[in-house]
Amino acid sequence: MRLCICFVLLSIVVCASADNPFRFAWDAAGGAWDMYRAYRDMREANYVGADKYFHARGNYDAARRGPGGAWAAKVISDARENWQSGVSGRGAEDTRADQEANKWGRNGGDPNRYRPAGLPAKY
């Protein structure tokens, strides 16, 4: 719940400073949906070694929407990694690798760089 409130408050502040607040908010909402869809697909695929691909793909799809989508992808990725690093116990190295994939996708890099062999074409 707190994350949702923070997201809404940050959205209001960022939208107020954007050139076209409606477009920014629309892109941010779409970017959040892209991130959710990549997460849902990752859970559905349940494929060992594919998490970096889904990180990159979610950020790539979100950032293609524009500044609002890229902003949403960064906020969601950072929040998830901060939460995950404290809860999952996977360690700093996994968080660093996830953030590298996030940044790669957000900057327009091809997510297939992280695609593991054998991942179904559906994804």
Coordinates of C-alpha atoms in Angstrom, one line a residue:
M1 CA 0.0 0.0 0.0
R2 CA 2.8 2.4 0.9
L3 CA 4.4 1.7 -2.5
C4 CA 1.2 2.7 -4.3
I5 CA 0.9 5.9 -2.3
C6 CA 4.6 6.8 -3.0
F7 CA 4.0 6.1 -6.7
V8 CA 1.0 8.3 -6.9
L9 CA 2.7 11.2 -5.0
L10 CA 5.8 10.9 -7.2
S11 CA 3.6 10.8 -10.3
I12 CA 1.9 14.1 -9.3
V13 CA 5.3 15.8 -8.7
V14 CA 6.8 14.6 -11.9
C15 CA 3.7 15.2 -14.0
A16 CA 3.5 18.8 -12.8
S17 CA 7.0 19.4 -14.1
A18 CA 6.6 17.7 -17.4
D19 CA 5.8 19.5 -20.7
N20 CA 2.7 17.5 -21.3
P21 CA 1.5 16.1 -17.9
F22 CA -1.4 14.1 -19.4
R23 CA 0.9 12.3 -21.9
F24 CA 3.6 11.7 -19.2
A25 CA 1.0 10.2 -16.9
W26 CA -0.5 8.0 -19.7
D27 CA 3.0 6.8 -20.6
A28 CA 3.8 6.1 -17.0
A29 CA 0.6 4.0 -16.5
G30 CA 1.4 2.1 -19.7
G31 CA 5.0 1.6 -18.6
A32 CA 3.7 0.2 -15.3
W33 CA 1.5 -2.2 -17.2
D34 CA 4.5 -3.3 -19.4
M35 CA 6.5 -4.0 -16.2
Y36 CA 3.6 -6.0 -14.8
R37 CA 3.2 -8.0 -18.0
A38 CA 6.9 -8.9 -18.0
Y39 CA 6.7 -9.9 -14.4
R40 CA 3.6 -12.0 -15.1
D41 CA 5.3 -13.7 -18.1
M42 CA 8.4 -14.4 -16.0
R43 CA 6.2 -16.1 -13.3
E44 CA 4.3 -18.1 -16.0
A45 CA 7.4 -19.2 -17.8
N46 CA 9.1 -20.3 -14.6
Y47 CA 12.3 -20.8 -16.6
V48 CA 15.6 -21.0 -14.9
G49 CA 18.0 -18.2 -15.9
A50 CA 15.4 -16.1 -17.7
D51 CA 14.9 -13.4 -15.0
K52 CA 17.4 -11.0 -16.5
Y53 CA 15.6 -11.3 -19.9
F54 CA 12.3 -10.4 -18.4
H55 CA 13.9 -7.5 -16.5
A56 CA 15.3 -6.1 -19.7
R57 CA 12.1 -6.7 -21.7
G58 CA 9.9 -5.0 -19.1
N59 CA 12.1 -1.9 -19.0
Y60 CA 12.6 -1.9 -22.8
D61 CA 8.8 -2.0 -23.4
A62 CA 8.1 0.6 -20.8
A63 CA 10.8 3.0 -22.0
R64 CA 9.6 2.8 -25.6
R65 CA 6.4 4.6 -24.5
G66 CA 8.4 7.8 -23.7
P67 CA 9.7 9.6 -20.7
G68 CA 6.8 8.6 -18.5
G69 CA 7.3 5.0 -19.3
A70 CA 11.0 5.1 -18.7
W71 CA 10.3 6.9 -15.4
A72 CA 7.8 4.2 -14.3
A73 CA 10.3 1.5 -15.3
K74 CA 13.1 3.0 -13.2
V75 CA 10.9 3.6 -10.2
I76 CA 9.4 0.1 -10.3
S77 CA 12.8 -1.5 -10.9
D78 CA 14.5 0.3 -8.2
A79 CA 11.7 -0.3 -5.7
R80 CA 11.7 -4.0 -6.5
E81 CA 15.4 -4.4 -6.3
N82 CA 15.6 -2.5 -3.0
W83 CA 12.8 -4.7 -1.6
Q84 CA 14.2 -7.9 -3.0
S85 CA 17.8 -7.3 -1.8
G86 CA 16.5 -7.0 1.8
V87 CA 14.1 -9.9 1.7
S88 CA 15.2 -12.6 -0.7
G89 CA 18.8 -13.0 0.5
R90 CA 20.0 -13.3 -3.1
G91 CA 22.8 -10.8 -2.5
A92 CA 24.3 -7.7 -3.9
E93 CA 25.7 -9.5 -7.0
D94 CA 22.2 -10.6 -8.2
T95 CA 20.8 -7.2 -7.5
R96 CA 23.6 -5.6 -9.5
A97 CA 23.0 -8.0 -12.4
D98 CA 19.3 -7.3 -12.3
Q99 CA 19.9 -3.6 -12.4
E100 CA 22.3 -3.9 -15.3
A101 CA 19.6 -5.7 -17.3
N102 CA 17.0 -3.1 -16.2
K103 CA 19.2 -0.3 -17.4
W104 CA 20.1 -2.1 -20.6
G105 CA 16.4 -2.4 -21.5
R106 CA 15.5 1.1 -20.4
N107 CA 18.3 2.5 -22.6
G108 CA 16.9 0.8 -25.7
G109 CA 19.2 -2.3 -25.7
D110 CA 17.8 -5.5 -27.2
P111 CA 16.4 -7.7 -24.4
N112 CA 17.3 -10.8 -26.3
R113 CA 20.9 -10.2 -25.1
Y114 CA 19.7 -11.8 -21.9
R115 CA 17.4 -14.5 -23.4
P116 CA 18.4 -18.0 -22.3
A117 CA 18.5 -20.8 -24.9
G118 CA 15.4 -22.8 -24.9
L119 CA 13.0 -20.1 -23.6
P120 CA 9.7 -20.7 -25.4
A121 CA 9.1 -18.3 -28.4
K122 CA 5.9 -17.2 -26.7
Y123 CA 8.0 -14.9 -24.5

